[in-house]
Short mmCIF file of C-alpha atoms and ligand atoms in Angstrom, two decimals:
data_model
loop_
_atom_site.label_atom_id
_atom_site.label_comp_id
_atom_site.label_asym_id
_atom_site.label_seq_id
_atom_site.Cartn_x
_atom_site.Cartn_y
_atom_site.Cartn_z
CA MET A 178 0.00 0.00 0.00
CA ALA A 179 2.76 2.41 1.03
CA GLU A 180 4.67 1.27 -2.05
CA ASP A 181 1.70 2.13 -4.31
CA ARG A 182 1.37 5.60 -2.77
CA VAL A 183 5.04 6.47 -3.26
CA LYS A 184 4.93 5.19 -6.86
CA HIS A 185 1.82 7.25 -7.52
CA HIS A 186 3.43 10.44 -6.17
CA LEU A 187 6.63 9.88 -8.14
CA ALA A 188 4.65 9.33 -11.37
CA ALA A 189 2.71 12.55 -10.69
CA LEU A 190 5.99 14.44 -10.06
CA HIS A 191 7.45 13.08 -13.32
CA ASP A 192 4.34 14.17 -15.28
CA ALA A 193 4.28 17.57 -13.57
CA VAL A 194 7.80 18.36 -14.81
CA GLU A 195 6.82 17.27 -18.34
CA GLY A 196 4.61 20.36 -18.84
CA PRO A 197 7.11 23.15 -18.01
CA LEU A 198 9.81 21.24 -19.98
CA ASP A 199 7.96 21.77 -23.25
CA ALA A 200 5.66 24.74 -22.63
CA PRO A 201 6.71 27.71 -24.85
CA LEU A 202 8.36 30.50 -22.83
CA THR A 203 8.91 33.01 -25.63
CA GLY A 204 5.38 34.45 -25.42
CA LEU A 205 5.60 35.13 -21.69
CA PRO A 206 5.98 38.70 -20.37
CA ASP A 207 9.19 39.36 -18.35
CA ASP A 208 7.30 39.37 -15.06
CA ASP A 209 5.93 35.89 -15.75
CA VAL A 210 9.38 34.51 -16.63
CA ILE A 211 10.67 35.83 -13.29
CA ASP A 212 7.65 34.34 -11.52
CA VAL A 213 8.25 30.92 -13.14
CA LEU A 214 11.91 31.07 -12.13
CA ARG A 215 11.03 31.94 -8.55
CA ARG A 216 8.34 29.27 -8.19
CA LEU A 217 10.56 26.59 -9.71
CA GLU A 218 13.27 27.48 -7.16
CA THR A 219 10.79 27.09 -4.31
CA THR A 220 9.81 23.66 -5.64
CA LEU A 221 13.46 22.59 -6.03
CA ARG A 222 14.15 23.58 -2.42
CA ARG A 223 11.18 21.52 -1.25
CA THR A 224 12.41 18.54 -3.24
CA ALA A 225 15.69 18.88 -1.30
CA ALA A 226 13.61 18.16 1.83
CA VAL A 227 12.35 14.97 0.12
CA GLY A 228 15.99 14.08 -0.58
CA HIS A 229 16.79 14.52 3.14
CA ARG A 230 13.98 12.09 4.06
CA LEU A 231 15.44 9.51 1.71
CA VAL A 232 19.00 9.92 3.02
CA VAL A 233 17.67 9.42 6.57
CA GLU A 234 15.76 6.32 5.47
CA VAL A 235 18.81 4.86 3.71
CA MET A 236 21.02 5.47 6.75
CA GLU A 237 18.51 4.19 9.33
CA ARG A 238 18.19 0.96 7.34
CA SER A 239 22.00 0.71 7.04
CA ILE A 240 21.61 0.21 3.30
CA PRO A 241 25.18 1.39 2.46
CA GLY A 242 26.69 -1.23 4.84
CA ASN A 243 24.43 -3.96 3.46
CA LEU A 244 25.75 -3.18 -0.02
CA ASP A 245 29.39 -3.12 1.06
CA CYS A 246 29.69 0.64 0.54
CA ARG A 247 32.25 2.26 2.84
CA SER A 248 29.91 5.11 3.83
CA ILE A 249 26.67 6.87 2.96
CA THR A 250 28.69 9.37 0.89
CA ASP A 251 30.25 6.48 -1.00
CA PHE A 252 26.78 4.98 -1.57
CA LEU A 253 25.30 8.28 -2.87
CA THR A 254 28.32 8.92 -5.12
CA GLN A 255 27.93 5.52 -6.79
CA THR A 256 24.13 5.34 -6.91
CA LEU A 257 23.41 8.90 -8.08
CA ARG A 258 26.67 9.50 -10.02
CA ILE A 259 27.33 12.73 -8.12
CA SER A 260 30.60 14.15 -6.79
CA GLY A 261 31.85 13.25 -3.33
CA ALA A 262 31.49 16.90 -2.29
CA ASP A 263 27.86 16.99 -3.44
CA ALA A 264 27.11 13.71 -1.66
CA ALA A 265 28.74 14.97 1.57
CA ARG A 266 26.70 18.19 1.37
CA ARG A 267 23.46 16.22 1.05
CA VAL A 268 24.34 14.02 4.01
CA ARG A 269 25.22 17.08 6.11
CA GLY A 270 21.87 18.65 5.08
CA ALA A 271 19.97 15.52 6.15
CA THR A 272 21.89 15.48 9.45
CA LYS A 273 20.94 19.09 10.18
CA VAL A 274 17.35 19.38 8.94
CA GLY A 275 16.17 15.79 8.44
CA THR A 276 13.73 14.07 10.81
CA TRP A 277 15.48 11.08 12.40
CA HIS A 278 13.90 8.36 14.52
CA THR A 279 14.46 6.46 17.73
CA PRO A 280 14.93 2.66 17.42
CA THR A 281 11.19 2.30 18.20
CA GLY A 282 10.30 4.63 15.31
CA VAL A 283 9.43 7.82 17.21
CA ASP A 284 10.22 11.08 15.34
CA LEU A 285 13.10 13.14 16.76
CA ASP A 286 13.15 16.93 16.35
CA PRO A 287 15.51 18.06 13.56
CA ALA A 288 18.84 19.46 14.79
CA LEU A 289 17.92 22.81 13.20
CA PRO A 290 14.11 22.92 13.55
CA GLU A 291 13.56 26.43 12.12
CA SER A 292 15.77 25.72 9.11
CA ALA A 293 13.96 22.39 8.57
CA ARG A 294 10.64 24.24 8.49
CA ALA A 295 12.05 26.84 6.07
CA VAL A 296 13.40 24.14 3.68
CA ARG A 297 10.06 22.34 3.76
CA ASP A 298 8.32 25.61 2.84
CA GLY A 299 10.84 26.24 0.06
CA ASP A 300 12.09 29.47 1.67
CA ILE A 301 15.72 28.33 1.93
CA GLY A 302 17.83 25.74 0.11
CA PRO A 303 20.78 23.46 0.89
CA ASP A 304 23.35 26.29 0.57
CA HIS A 305 21.49 28.35 3.17
CA VAL A 306 21.35 25.37 5.54
CA ALA A 307 25.10 24.79 5.13
CA ALA A 308 25.83 28.48 5.86
CA ILE A 309 23.58 28.46 8.95
CA ALA A 310 25.26 25.28 10.28
CA THR A 311 28.71 26.83 9.74
CA ILE A 312 27.79 29.96 11.71
CA LEU A 313 26.19 27.97 14.54
CA ARG A 314 29.36 25.89 14.91
CA LYS A 315 31.17 29.09 15.90
CA ILE A 316 28.90 29.72 18.90
CA PRO A 317 30.83 29.13 22.17
CA HIS A 318 30.10 25.77 23.85
CA ASN A 319 28.78 27.27 27.10
CA THR A 320 26.03 29.27 25.34
CA PRO A 321 22.58 28.37 26.77
CA ILE A 322 20.54 26.14 24.42
CA GLU A 323 17.75 28.76 24.37
CA ARG A 324 20.12 31.32 22.85
CA ILE A 325 21.32 28.83 20.23
CA GLU A 326 17.72 28.08 19.23
CA VAL A 327 17.03 31.80 18.90
CA ALA A 328 20.20 32.29 16.84
CA GLU A 329 19.08 29.53 14.48
CA ALA A 330 15.63 31.10 14.11
CA ILE A 331 17.20 34.48 13.26
CA LEU A 332 19.56 32.91 10.71
CA ALA A 333 16.78 30.88 9.06
CA THR A 334 14.83 34.13 8.57
CA ALA A 335 17.82 36.24 7.54
CA ALA A 336 18.81 33.71 4.81
CA ARG A 337 16.70 35.69 2.37
CA ASP A 338 19.48 37.78 1.38
CA THR A 339 19.30 37.29 -2.34
CA ARG A 340 22.71 38.68 -3.34
CA THR A 341 25.35 36.25 -4.51
CA ALA A 342 28.78 36.24 -2.89
CA VAL A 343 30.30 37.85 -6.02
CA GLN A 344 27.69 40.58 -6.05
CA ARG A 345 28.18 41.24 -2.35
CA ASN A 346 31.93 41.58 -2.87
CA HIS A 347 31.35 43.92 -5.78
CA ASP A 348 28.99 46.07 -3.72
CA ALA A 349 31.49 46.18 -0.87
CA LEU A 350 34.37 47.13 -3.20
CA GLU A 351 32.31 49.82 -4.89
CA ALA A 352 31.21 51.24 -1.55
CA GLY A 353 34.81 51.12 -0.33
CA LEU A 354 36.08 53.05 -3.36
CA ARG A 355 33.37 55.68 -3.05
CA HIS A 356 34.22 55.98 0.62
CA LEU A 357 37.91 56.49 -0.18
CA HIS A 358 37.04 59.04 -2.83
CA SER A 359 34.70 61.10 -0.68
CA SER A 360 37.05 61.17 2.29
CA GLY A 361 39.46 63.22 0.16
CA VAL A 362 37.81 66.35 1.58
CA LEU A 363 40.24 67.53 4.23
CA GLY A 364 38.96 67.50 7.74
CA SER A 365 35.39 66.49 6.98
CA HIS A 366 33.53 63.48 5.74
CA ARG A 367 30.08 63.84 4.16
CA GLY A 368 29.53 67.14 5.96
CA LEU A 369 30.75 66.01 9.39
CA PRO A 370 34.14 66.91 10.84
CA VAL A 371 36.19 63.70 11.01
CA THR A 372 35.35 62.32 14.42
CA VAL A 373 34.56 59.15 16.30
CA ILE A 374 30.87 58.33 16.70
CA ALA A 375 29.82 55.59 19.07
CA THR A 376 26.28 54.55 19.91
CA MET A 377 25.34 52.93 23.21
CA THR A 378 22.29 52.61 25.44
CA VAL A 379 21.85 54.50 28.71
CA GLN A 380 22.15 51.14 30.52
CA GLN A 381 25.51 50.47 28.84
CA LEU A 382 26.67 54.00 29.69
CA GLU A 383 25.73 53.50 33.37
CA ASP A 384 27.27 50.04 33.62
CA ALA A 385 30.28 50.84 31.39
CA THR A 386 29.94 47.32 29.96
CA GLY A 387 28.93 45.83 26.63
CA LEU A 388 29.74 46.88 23.07
CA ALA A 389 29.08 50.24 21.44
CA THR A 390 28.42 50.51 17.68
CA THR A 391 30.74 52.83 15.76
CA GLY A 392 29.86 54.95 12.74
CA THR A 393 31.98 52.66 10.55
CA GLY A 394 30.00 49.59 11.59
CA GLY A 395 32.56 48.25 14.07
CA LEU A 396 32.06 47.28 17.70
CA VAL A 397 34.17 48.67 20.54
CA PRO A 398 33.93 47.92 24.25
CA VAL A 399 31.88 50.64 25.96
CA ARG A 400 34.80 51.29 28.32
CA ASP A 401 37.10 52.15 25.38
CA ALA A 402 34.41 54.30 23.77
CA LEU A 403 34.07 56.30 27.00
CA ARG A 404 37.86 56.69 27.22
CA MET A 405 37.90 58.11 23.67
CA ALA A 406 35.00 60.44 24.55
CA GLU A 407 37.06 61.96 27.39
CA LYS A 408 39.37 63.53 24.80
CA ALA A 409 36.59 64.65 22.42
CA HIS A 410 33.60 66.98 22.46
CA PRO A 411 30.77 64.70 23.47
CA VAL A 412 27.46 65.07 21.68
CA LEU A 413 24.39 63.61 23.30
CA ALA A 414 21.51 62.42 21.14
CA VAL A 415 18.29 61.43 22.89
CA PHE A 416 15.63 59.11 21.48
CA ASP A 417 12.07 58.17 22.30
CA HIS A 418 11.26 54.60 23.37
CA HIS A 419 10.87 53.50 19.72
CA GLY A 420 14.44 54.63 19.00
CA ARG A 421 13.28 57.66 17.00
CA PRO A 422 15.53 60.71 17.28
CA LEU A 423 14.07 63.89 18.76
CA HIS A 424 13.43 66.77 16.34
CA LEU A 425 16.66 68.59 15.86
CA GLY A 426 15.96 70.90 12.99
CA ARG A 427 13.29 72.04 10.58
CA SER A 428 13.08 73.45 7.06
CA LYS A 429 16.83 73.54 6.45
CA ARG A 430 18.04 73.06 2.91
CA LEU A 431 20.81 70.66 3.87
CA ALA A 432 21.04 68.13 6.62
CA SER A 433 22.99 69.68 9.46
CA ALA A 434 25.78 67.89 11.29
CA ASP A 435 23.44 67.50 14.27
CA GLN A 436 20.83 65.80 12.11
CA ARG A 437 23.42 63.47 10.66
CA LEU A 438 24.69 62.57 14.12
CA ALA A 439 21.16 61.83 15.31
CA LEU A 440 20.49 59.67 12.22
CA ILE A 441 23.76 57.79 12.66
CA ALA A 442 22.83 57.03 16.26
CA ALA A 443 19.29 55.96 15.29
CA SER A 444 19.81 54.07 12.02
CA ARG A 445 23.51 53.12 12.43
CA GLY A 446 23.97 52.53 8.69
CA CYS A 447 22.23 52.24 5.33
CA THR A 448 18.50 51.64 5.84
CA ARG A 449 17.85 49.39 2.82
CA PRO A 450 16.96 45.87 3.97
CA GLY A 451 20.01 43.60 3.80
CA CYS A 452 22.56 46.38 3.15
CA ASP A 453 25.51 46.26 5.54
CA ALA A 454 27.05 49.64 4.60
CA PRO A 455 27.96 51.35 7.89
CA ALA A 456 27.00 54.95 8.64
CA SER A 457 30.36 56.26 7.39
CA MET A 458 29.47 55.07 3.87
CA THR A 459 26.02 56.66 3.82
CA ALA A 460 24.65 60.11 3.14
CA VAL A 461 21.56 61.76 4.59
CA ARG A 462 18.68 61.49 2.09
CA PRO A 463 15.26 63.08 2.17
CA LYS A 464 12.46 60.50 2.06
CA HIS A 465 9.78 62.62 0.51
CA PHE A 466 6.31 61.41 1.30
CA VAL A 467 3.65 62.76 -1.07
CA GLN A 468 0.60 63.64 1.00
CA GLY A 469 -2.64 62.02 -0.18
CA GLY A 470 -0.87 59.89 -2.76
CA PRO A 471 -0.84 56.12 -2.97
CA PRO A 472 0.69 54.56 0.16
CA TYR A 473 4.17 54.26 -1.27
CA VAL A 474 4.68 57.23 -3.49
CA THR A 475 7.92 58.21 -1.82
CA GLU A 476 10.89 59.63 -3.56
CA TRP A 477 14.28 60.24 -2.06
CA ASN A 478 15.48 62.01 -5.15
CA LYS A 479 12.94 64.82 -5.22
CA GLY A 480 14.06 66.60 -2.11
CA GLY A 481 11.50 68.21 0.16
CA ARG A 482 11.52 69.20 3.79
CA THR A 483 14.62 68.27 5.71
CA ASP A 484 12.87 67.84 9.03
CA ILE A 485 14.62 64.90 10.64
CA ASP A 486 11.48 62.75 10.38
CA SER A 487 11.73 62.99 6.61
CA LEU A 488 15.45 62.12 6.47
CA ASP A 489 17.37 58.91 6.79
CA LEU A 490 20.64 57.26 5.80
CA ALA A 491 21.29 55.35 2.58
CA CYS A 492 24.53 54.43 0.83
CA ASP A 493 25.04 55.65 -2.75
CA HIS A 494 24.37 52.23 -4.27
CA CYS A 495 21.04 51.78 -2.47
CA HIS A 496 20.01 55.37 -3.05
CA ALA A 497 20.34 54.80 -6.79
CA LEU A 498 17.89 51.89 -6.51
CA VAL A 499 15.02 54.20 -5.49
CA HIS A 500 13.15 55.29 -8.62
CA ASP A 501 9.83 55.05 -10.48
CA GLY A 502 11.12 52.82 -13.30
CA PRO A 503 10.88 49.03 -13.56
CA GLY A 504 12.83 47.35 -10.79
CA GLY A 505 12.84 50.48 -8.62
CA TRP A 506 12.47 50.45 -4.84
CA ARG A 507 10.20 52.85 -2.89
CA THR A 508 10.69 54.17 0.60
CA ARG A 509 8.37 55.46 3.30
CA THR A 510 8.20 56.02 7.03
CA ALA A 511 6.67 53.14 8.99
CA ALA A 512 3.38 54.29 10.53
CA ASP A 513 2.60 54.30 14.26
CA GLY A 514 1.20 50.99 15.41
CA THR A 515 3.42 48.98 13.04
CA ALA A 516 6.29 46.79 14.23
CA HIS A 517 8.93 49.49 13.61
CA PRO A 518 7.23 52.91 13.89
CA GLY A 519 9.26 55.81 12.53
CA ARG A 520 11.87 53.61 10.82
CA THR A 521 12.37 53.81 7.06
CA GLU A 522 10.51 51.04 5.26
CA TRP A 523 11.74 49.97 1.84
CA ILE A 524 9.25 48.48 -0.61
CA PRO A 525 11.03 46.01 -2.90
CA PRO A 526 10.32 45.80 -6.65
CA ALA A 527 8.00 42.99 -7.76
CA HIS A 528 10.81 40.81 -9.13
CA LEU A 529 12.32 40.60 -5.65
CA ASP A 530 9.02 40.24 -3.82
CA PRO A 531 5.73 39.89 -5.72
CA THR A 532 3.78 40.93 -2.58
CA ARG A 533 5.88 44.12 -2.29
CA THR A 534 5.83 43.88 1.50
CA PRO A 535 7.67 46.81 3.14
CA ARG A 536 10.78 45.83 5.13
CA VAL A 537 13.25 47.57 7.41
CA ASN A 538 16.97 46.84 7.68
CA HIS A 539 17.83 44.66 10.68
CA ARG A 540 21.55 44.40 9.88
CA HIS A 541 22.58 47.33 12.05
CA HIS A 542 20.16 46.49 14.87
CA LEU A 543 21.08 42.92 15.71
CA ASP A 544 20.71 43.70 19.42
CA ARG A 545 17.01 44.48 18.87
CA THR A 546 16.53 41.48 16.57
CA VAL A 547 18.00 39.15 19.18
CA ALA A 548 15.89 40.70 21.98
CA GLN A 549 12.74 40.35 19.85
CA ALA A 550 13.56 36.75 18.91
CA LEU A 551 14.17 35.89 22.58
CA ASP A 552 10.80 37.43 23.52
CA ASN A 553 9.05 35.41 20.78
CA HIS A 554 10.84 32.25 21.87
CA ARG A 555 9.79 32.72 25.52
CA ALA A 556 6.18 33.57 24.55
CA ARG A 557 5.99 30.39 22.44
CA ARG A 558 7.46 28.27 25.25
CA ASP A 559 5.02 29.78 27.79
CA ALA A 560 2.09 29.11 25.45
CA GLU A 561 3.22 25.48 25.07
CA ALA A 562 3.51 25.10 28.85
CA ARG A 563 0.01 26.57 29.32
CA GLU A 564 -1.41 24.22 26.69
CA HIS A 565 0.32 21.28 28.37
CA ARG A 566 -1.15 22.26 31.78
CA ARG A 567 -4.61 22.75 30.25
CA ARG A 568 -4.55 19.26 28.74
CA TRP A 569 -3.25 17.76 31.94
CA ASN A 570 -6.01 19.44 33.99
CA ARG A 571 -8.66 18.27 31.53
CA GLY A 572 -7.27 14.74 31.86
CA VAL A 573 -7.60 15.05 35.65
CA ASP A 574 -11.24 16.21 35.32
CA GLU A 575 -12.16 13.37 32.98
CA THR A 576 -10.53 10.49 34.86
CA GLY A 577 -10.86 12.00 38.31
CA ASP A 578 -7.70 10.30 39.53
CA GLY A 579 -4.93 12.45 38.10
CA ASP A 580 -3.69 9.84 35.59
CA ALA A 581 -3.60 12.30 32.76
CA PRO A 582 -2.41 11.20 29.31
ZN1 ZN B 276 22.98 50.46 1.15
#
């Protein structure tokens, strides 16, 4: 019976691929070609999860040993005619996100549960899983398991960064060259006198512990930052409880140094989702919101008021991506009541996200991301504990003797 079902599904999968193999693509509009590409990728990632199930099955049955293969990698190399590296990658994937079983056949949780869910949904693929596993291996051994679980959840979500390694290097090189070029102005950099800018919380200032974020995206111990501040002219920027800077200026043609300092402290770097350009590689841009227009008619290029609420940081590369043409991004200020009120939301073009869901950049705010993920993790654990208690109590009521299931 089980054999019939698997055969039926495999035949259906074979037939399903038949259609797209022969269907003419030339008549499709560009958007549809991109959509087909995207949906195929999602399906391929989900088939990787099927591959993990099979690797687990093969290993739990000790099939390689029964066939005199030296290892599972050896078995996969011979059976599928793939390279040893590819076979090893698939085995590692199955080890990390596959569902294994106890000798009595009970399901065990995957080693990386959030990544396993994401692969099953087609959100991430084998390369993402490998990258997540590599990063998690670097976490110190004495880190509490709760923190490791949260780190995995953050990584599984963050693996949407769509840039390739080559493209990322190119972007970094370009940004670096621009940075070098613009710092040729003696004594000032993008309108600010050359200075050290460090951001820290009031708690960190009081305790003199933890790490402060610098304007160039680095981290320095708070103690060192305070020592540097002794020899400089300290500037204090104050924020509301959402992290929004207080109003520092209105109706000025150009962003003042004060405004830039406040924006550096609030945004810490380029605001486009996924961009890791630190504040020193950004410029202050107006995010011009057209009153009464559609929700995301926003244009950084068209100027407007330079009240600090209508300004934010973007690097030159990202700034150039904001336009009305095909493939252009839009920007707007996140409304009150949303998850990130006051922050700059970027609306991706349809080829990157067909739903055009606004996003903010978490890269420069990892402290907040971790705090939020920990809160979510604890809320989920509390809800599970409540549900467990509720079931247990119901069991007590029904049997009357406390022998709950
Ligand atoms: Zn950027």
